[in-house]
mmCIF file of C-alpha atoms in Angstrom:
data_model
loop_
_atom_site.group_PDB
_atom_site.id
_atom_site.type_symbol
_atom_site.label_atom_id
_atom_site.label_comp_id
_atom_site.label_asym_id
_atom_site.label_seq_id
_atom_site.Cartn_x
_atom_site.Cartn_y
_atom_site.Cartn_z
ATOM 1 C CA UNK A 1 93.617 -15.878 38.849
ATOM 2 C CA UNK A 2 93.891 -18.583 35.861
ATOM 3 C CA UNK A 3 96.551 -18.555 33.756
ATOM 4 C CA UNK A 4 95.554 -21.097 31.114
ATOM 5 C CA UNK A 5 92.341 -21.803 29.548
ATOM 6 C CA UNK A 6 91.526 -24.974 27.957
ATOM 7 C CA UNK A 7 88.675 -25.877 26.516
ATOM 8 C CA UNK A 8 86.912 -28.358 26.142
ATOM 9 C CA UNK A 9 87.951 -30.527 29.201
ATOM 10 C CA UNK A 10 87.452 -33.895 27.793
ATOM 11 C CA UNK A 11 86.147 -34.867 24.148
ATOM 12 C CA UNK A 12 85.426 -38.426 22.982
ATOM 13 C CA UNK A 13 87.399 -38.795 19.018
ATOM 14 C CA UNK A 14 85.599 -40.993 16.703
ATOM 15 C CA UNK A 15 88.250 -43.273 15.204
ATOM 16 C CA UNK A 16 90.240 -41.564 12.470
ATOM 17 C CA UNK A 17 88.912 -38.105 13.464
ATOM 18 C CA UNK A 18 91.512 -35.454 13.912
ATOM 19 C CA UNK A 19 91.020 -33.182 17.159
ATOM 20 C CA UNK A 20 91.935 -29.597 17.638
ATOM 21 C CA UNK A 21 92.699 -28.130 20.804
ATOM 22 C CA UNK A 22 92.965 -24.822 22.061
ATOM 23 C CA UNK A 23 95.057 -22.654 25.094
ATOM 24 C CA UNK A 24 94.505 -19.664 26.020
ATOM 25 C CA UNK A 25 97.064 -17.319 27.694
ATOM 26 C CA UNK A 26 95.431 -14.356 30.512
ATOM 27 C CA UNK A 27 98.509 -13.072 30.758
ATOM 28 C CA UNK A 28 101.192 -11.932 28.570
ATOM 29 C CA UNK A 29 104.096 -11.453 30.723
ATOM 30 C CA UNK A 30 104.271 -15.293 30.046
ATOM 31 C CA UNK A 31 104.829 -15.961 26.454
ATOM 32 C CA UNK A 32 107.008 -19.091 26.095
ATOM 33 C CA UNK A 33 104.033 -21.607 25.930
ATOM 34 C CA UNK A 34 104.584 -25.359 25.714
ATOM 35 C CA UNK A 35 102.319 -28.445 24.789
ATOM 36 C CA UNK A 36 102.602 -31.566 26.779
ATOM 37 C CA UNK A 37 100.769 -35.111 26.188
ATOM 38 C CA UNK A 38 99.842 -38.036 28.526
ATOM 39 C CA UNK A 39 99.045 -41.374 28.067
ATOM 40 C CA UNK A 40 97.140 -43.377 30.687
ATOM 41 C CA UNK A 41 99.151 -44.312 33.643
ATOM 42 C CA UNK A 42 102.490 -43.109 31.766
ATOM 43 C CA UNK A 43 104.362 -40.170 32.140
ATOM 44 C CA UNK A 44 103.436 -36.418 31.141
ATOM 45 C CA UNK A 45 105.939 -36.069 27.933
ATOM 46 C CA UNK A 46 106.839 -32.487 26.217
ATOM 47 C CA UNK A 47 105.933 -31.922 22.968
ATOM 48 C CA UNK A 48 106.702 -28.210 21.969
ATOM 49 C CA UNK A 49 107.396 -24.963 23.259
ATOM 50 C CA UNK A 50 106.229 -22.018 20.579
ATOM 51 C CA UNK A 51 107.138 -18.277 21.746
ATOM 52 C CA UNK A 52 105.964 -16.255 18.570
ATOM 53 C CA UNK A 53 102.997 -15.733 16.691
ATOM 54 C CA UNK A 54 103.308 -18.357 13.255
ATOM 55 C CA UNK A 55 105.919 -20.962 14.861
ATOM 56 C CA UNK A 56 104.648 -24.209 13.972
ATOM 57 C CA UNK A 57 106.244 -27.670 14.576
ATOM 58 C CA UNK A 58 105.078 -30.891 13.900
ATOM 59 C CA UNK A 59 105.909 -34.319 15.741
ATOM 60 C CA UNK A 60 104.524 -37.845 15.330
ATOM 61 C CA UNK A 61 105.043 -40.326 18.203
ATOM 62 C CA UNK A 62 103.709 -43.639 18.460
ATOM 63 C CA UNK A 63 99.802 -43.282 18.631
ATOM 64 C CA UNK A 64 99.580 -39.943 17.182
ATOM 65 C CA UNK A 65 100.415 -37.198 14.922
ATOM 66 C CA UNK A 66 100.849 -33.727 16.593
ATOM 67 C CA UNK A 67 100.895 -30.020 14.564
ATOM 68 C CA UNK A 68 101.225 -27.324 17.333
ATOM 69 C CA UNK A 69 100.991 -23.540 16.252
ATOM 70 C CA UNK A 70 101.098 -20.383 17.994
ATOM 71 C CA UNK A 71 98.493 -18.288 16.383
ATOM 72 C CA UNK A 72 98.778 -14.896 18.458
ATOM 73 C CA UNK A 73 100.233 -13.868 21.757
ATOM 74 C CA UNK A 74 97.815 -15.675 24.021
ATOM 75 C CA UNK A 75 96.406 -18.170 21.856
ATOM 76 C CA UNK A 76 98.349 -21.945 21.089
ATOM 77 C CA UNK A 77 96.900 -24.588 19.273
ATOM 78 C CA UNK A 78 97.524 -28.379 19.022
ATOM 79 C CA UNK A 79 95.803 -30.264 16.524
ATOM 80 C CA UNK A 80 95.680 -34.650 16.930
ATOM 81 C CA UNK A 81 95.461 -36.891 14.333
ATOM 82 C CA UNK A 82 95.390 -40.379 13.547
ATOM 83 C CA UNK A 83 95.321 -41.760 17.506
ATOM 84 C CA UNK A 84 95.133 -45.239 17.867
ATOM 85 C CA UNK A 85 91.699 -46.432 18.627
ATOM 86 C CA UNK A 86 90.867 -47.207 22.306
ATOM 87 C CA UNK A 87 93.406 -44.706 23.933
ATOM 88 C CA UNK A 88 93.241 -42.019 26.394
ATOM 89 C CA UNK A 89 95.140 -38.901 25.690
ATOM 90 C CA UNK A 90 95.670 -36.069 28.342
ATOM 91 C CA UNK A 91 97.006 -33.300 26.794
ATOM 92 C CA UNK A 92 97.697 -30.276 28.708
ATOM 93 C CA UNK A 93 99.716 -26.643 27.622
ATOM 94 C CA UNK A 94 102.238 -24.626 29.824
ATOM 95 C CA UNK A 95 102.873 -21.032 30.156
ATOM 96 C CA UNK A 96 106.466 -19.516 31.282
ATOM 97 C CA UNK A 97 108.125 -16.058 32.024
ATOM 98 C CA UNK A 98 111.496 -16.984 30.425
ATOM 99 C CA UNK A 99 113.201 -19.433 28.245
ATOM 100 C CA UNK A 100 114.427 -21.522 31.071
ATOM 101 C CA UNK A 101 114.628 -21.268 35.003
ATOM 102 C CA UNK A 102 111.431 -19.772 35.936
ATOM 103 C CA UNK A 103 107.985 -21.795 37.289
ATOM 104 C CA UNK A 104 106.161 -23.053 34.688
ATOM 105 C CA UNK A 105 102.505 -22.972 34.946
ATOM 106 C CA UNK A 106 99.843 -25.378 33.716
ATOM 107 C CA UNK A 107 96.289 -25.135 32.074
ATOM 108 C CA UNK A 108 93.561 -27.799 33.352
ATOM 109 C CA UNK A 109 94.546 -29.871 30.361
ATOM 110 C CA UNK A 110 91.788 -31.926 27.725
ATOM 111 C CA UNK A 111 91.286 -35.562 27.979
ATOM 112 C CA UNK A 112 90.618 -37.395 24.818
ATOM 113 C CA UNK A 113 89.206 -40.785 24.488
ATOM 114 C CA UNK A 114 89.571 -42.198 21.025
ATOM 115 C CA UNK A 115 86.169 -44.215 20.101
ATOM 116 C CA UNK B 1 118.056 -37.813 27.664
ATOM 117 C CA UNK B 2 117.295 -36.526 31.320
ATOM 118 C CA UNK B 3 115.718 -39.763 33.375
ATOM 119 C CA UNK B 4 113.792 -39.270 36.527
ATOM 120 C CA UNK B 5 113.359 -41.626 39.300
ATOM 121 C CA UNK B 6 110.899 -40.670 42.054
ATOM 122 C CA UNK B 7 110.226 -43.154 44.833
ATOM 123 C CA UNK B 8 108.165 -44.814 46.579
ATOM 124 C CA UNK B 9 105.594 -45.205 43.672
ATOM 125 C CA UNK B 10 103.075 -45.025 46.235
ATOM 126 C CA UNK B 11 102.815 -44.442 50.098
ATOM 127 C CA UNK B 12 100.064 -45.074 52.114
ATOM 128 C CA UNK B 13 99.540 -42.508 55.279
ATOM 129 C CA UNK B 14 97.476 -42.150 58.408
ATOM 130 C CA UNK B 15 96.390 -38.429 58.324
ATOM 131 C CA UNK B 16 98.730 -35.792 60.512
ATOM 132 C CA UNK B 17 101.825 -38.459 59.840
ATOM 133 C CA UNK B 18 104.988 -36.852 57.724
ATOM 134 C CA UNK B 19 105.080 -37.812 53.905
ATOM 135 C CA UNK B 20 108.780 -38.061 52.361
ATOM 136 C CA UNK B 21 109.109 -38.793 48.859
ATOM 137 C CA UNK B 22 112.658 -38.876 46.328
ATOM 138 C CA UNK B 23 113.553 -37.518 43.143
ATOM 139 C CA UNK B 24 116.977 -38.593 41.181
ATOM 140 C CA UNK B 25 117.962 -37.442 37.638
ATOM 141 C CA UNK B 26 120.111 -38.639 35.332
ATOM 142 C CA UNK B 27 121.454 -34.902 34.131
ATOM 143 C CA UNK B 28 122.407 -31.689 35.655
ATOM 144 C CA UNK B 29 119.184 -29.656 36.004
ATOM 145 C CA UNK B 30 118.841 -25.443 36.109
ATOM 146 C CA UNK B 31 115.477 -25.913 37.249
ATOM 147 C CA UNK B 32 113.589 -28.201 39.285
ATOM 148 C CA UNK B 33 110.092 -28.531 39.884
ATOM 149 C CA UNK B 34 107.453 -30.270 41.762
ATOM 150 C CA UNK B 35 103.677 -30.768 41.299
ATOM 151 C CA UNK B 36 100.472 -32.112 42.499
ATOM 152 C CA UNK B 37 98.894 -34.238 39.763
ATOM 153 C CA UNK B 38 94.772 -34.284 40.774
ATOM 154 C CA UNK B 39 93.162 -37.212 39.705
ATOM 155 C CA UNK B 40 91.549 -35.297 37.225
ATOM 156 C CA UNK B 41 95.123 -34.747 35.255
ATOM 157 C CA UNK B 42 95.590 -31.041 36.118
ATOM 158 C CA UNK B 43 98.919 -30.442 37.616
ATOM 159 C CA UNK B 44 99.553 -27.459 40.268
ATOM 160 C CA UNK B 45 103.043 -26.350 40.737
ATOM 161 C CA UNK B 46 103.853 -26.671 44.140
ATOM 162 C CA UNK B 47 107.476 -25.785 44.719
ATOM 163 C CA UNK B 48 110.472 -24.689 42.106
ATOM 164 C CA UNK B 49 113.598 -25.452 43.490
ATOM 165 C CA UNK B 50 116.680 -26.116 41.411
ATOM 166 C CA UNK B 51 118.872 -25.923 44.578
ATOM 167 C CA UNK B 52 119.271 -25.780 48.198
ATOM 168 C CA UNK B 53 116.177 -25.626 50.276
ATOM 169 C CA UNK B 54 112.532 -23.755 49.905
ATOM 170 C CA UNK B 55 109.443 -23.958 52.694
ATOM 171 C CA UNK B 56 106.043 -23.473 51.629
ATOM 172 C CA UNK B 57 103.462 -24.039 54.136
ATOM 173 C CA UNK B 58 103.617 -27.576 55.307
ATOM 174 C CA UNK B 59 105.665 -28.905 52.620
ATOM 175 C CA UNK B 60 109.512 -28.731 52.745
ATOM 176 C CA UNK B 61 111.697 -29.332 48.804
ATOM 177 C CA UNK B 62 115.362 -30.015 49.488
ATOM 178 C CA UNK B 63 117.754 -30.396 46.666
ATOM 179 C CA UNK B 64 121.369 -31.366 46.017
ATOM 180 C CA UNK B 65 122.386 -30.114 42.259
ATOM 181 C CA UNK B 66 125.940 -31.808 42.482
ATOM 182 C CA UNK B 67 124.051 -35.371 43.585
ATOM 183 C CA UNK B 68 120.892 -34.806 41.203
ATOM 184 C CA UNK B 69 118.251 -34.750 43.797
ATOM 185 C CA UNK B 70 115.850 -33.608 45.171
ATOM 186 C CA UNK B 71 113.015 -33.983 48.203
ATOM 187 C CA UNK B 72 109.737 -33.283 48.887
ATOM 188 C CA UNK B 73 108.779 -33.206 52.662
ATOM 189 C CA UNK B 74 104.583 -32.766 53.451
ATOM 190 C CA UNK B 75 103.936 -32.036 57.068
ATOM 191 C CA UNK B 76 101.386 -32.883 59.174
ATOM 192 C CA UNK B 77 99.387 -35.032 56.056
ATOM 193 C CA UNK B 78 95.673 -34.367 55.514
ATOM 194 C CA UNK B 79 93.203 -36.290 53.149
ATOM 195 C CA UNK B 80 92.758 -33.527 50.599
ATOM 196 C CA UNK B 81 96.665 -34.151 50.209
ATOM 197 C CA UNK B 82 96.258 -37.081 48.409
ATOM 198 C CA UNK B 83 97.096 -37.388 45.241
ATOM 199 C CA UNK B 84 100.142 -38.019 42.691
ATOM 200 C CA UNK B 85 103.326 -35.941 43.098
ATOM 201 C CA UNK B 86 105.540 -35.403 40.204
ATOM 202 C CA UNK B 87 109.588 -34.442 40.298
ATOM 203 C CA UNK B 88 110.505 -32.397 36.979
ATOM 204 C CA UNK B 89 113.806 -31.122 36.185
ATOM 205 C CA UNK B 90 114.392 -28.756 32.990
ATOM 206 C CA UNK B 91 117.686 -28.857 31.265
ATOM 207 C CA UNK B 92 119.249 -25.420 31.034
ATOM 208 C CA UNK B 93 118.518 -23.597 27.280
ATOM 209 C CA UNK B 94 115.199 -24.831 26.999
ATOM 210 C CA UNK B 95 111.742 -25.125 28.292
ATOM 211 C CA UNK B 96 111.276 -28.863 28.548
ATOM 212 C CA UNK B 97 110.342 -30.107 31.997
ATOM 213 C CA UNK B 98 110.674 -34.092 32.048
ATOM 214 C CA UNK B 99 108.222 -35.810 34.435
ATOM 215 C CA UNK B 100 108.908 -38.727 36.747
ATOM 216 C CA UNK B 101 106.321 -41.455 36.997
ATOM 217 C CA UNK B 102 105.074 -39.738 40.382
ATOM 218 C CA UNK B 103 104.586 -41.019 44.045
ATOM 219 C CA UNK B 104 101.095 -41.867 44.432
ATOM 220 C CA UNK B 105 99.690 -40.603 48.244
ATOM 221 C CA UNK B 106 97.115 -42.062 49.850
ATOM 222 C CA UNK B 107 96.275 -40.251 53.104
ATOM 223 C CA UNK B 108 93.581 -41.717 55.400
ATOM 224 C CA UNK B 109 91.886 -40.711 58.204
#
């Protein structure tokens, strides 16, 4: 059974477009949900981990701008801005029983190719 | 920061042969997990072992908390196993896994 749905699976960005991404939890006994990005042939990086409905956090890193926000109990959103032209984003979200010690759990994950 | 070392970077197999790959971190870890990375980016937990040893099927995790390690062992290697494998230790008080660069498997018939 899946976990995690994330839709779409890739999306090409037109320069200067902003992207938003959704996840979508099947199951509620795992609420501590977590964003994580990937640059091509790099490492997968955390971003944020959002457990109730109306956290929001907001991170820039080089290449990007990232606003994550958990809208309800099985929904999180990550919205990318302002990616440097030319590069390949994975970004993928997490689901988790507890705040630490348990098996997380990943969604397929979107791939983003900045135009 | 927690660092992560996995090694070898990449391993080349001939199918049925044993695969044995490392993972060394820079901080005490609660949790420890590892993952298959498809070439497609999706990542399936395999094992989550933050000490001592766990068997699942034909692949073995061994790790040492006091030396910050940990091991992977794959059996009896088959093609579909090929892929990237990624060590990822959480510190406790958090949900942050951080990712080692991976061991990349090749397995040929």
């Amino acid at each position: 059974v899946t976990l995690l749905e994330q839709n779409p699976r890739w999306r090409l960005v037109p320069r200067g477009q902003a992207v938003n991404l959704r996840c979508i939890l099947k199951n509620s006994q795992y609420p501590w949900m977590s964003w994580y990005q990937q640059d091509l042939q790099k490492q997968l990086q955390w971003l944020f981990t959002l457990r109730s409905p109306g956290d929001k956090e907001v991170k820039s890193l080089p290449g990007a701008d990232y606003l994550a926000t958990r809208v309800t109990d099985t929904e999180l959103r990550l919205q990318v801005a302002n990616m440097s032209q030319g590069r390949t984003l994975y970004c993928t979200c997490s689901a988790e029983q507890g705040a630490n010690q348990d098996t997380q759990y990943f969604g397929p994950g979107t791939r983003l190719l900045v135009l | 920061g927690q660092q992560v070392q996995q090694s070898p970077s990449s391993l080349v197999l001939q199918e049925g042969e044993n695969a044995e790959l490392q993972c060394n971190f820079s901080s005490t870890a609660t949790q420890l997990q590892w993952f298959y990375q498809s070439p497609g980016g999706s990542l399936v937990s395999l094992l989550s072992n933050p000490s001592g040893t766990k068997h699942t099927g034909r692949l073995t995790s061994t790790t040492v908390t006091k030396e910050r390690r940990s091991s992977l062992h794959i059996s009896s290697s088959q093609t579909t196993d090929s892929g990237t494998y990624l060590c990822a230790p959480s510190t406790g008080g958090n949900n942050k896994l951080t990712f080692g660069q991976g061991t990349v498997l090749s397995v040929i018939p």
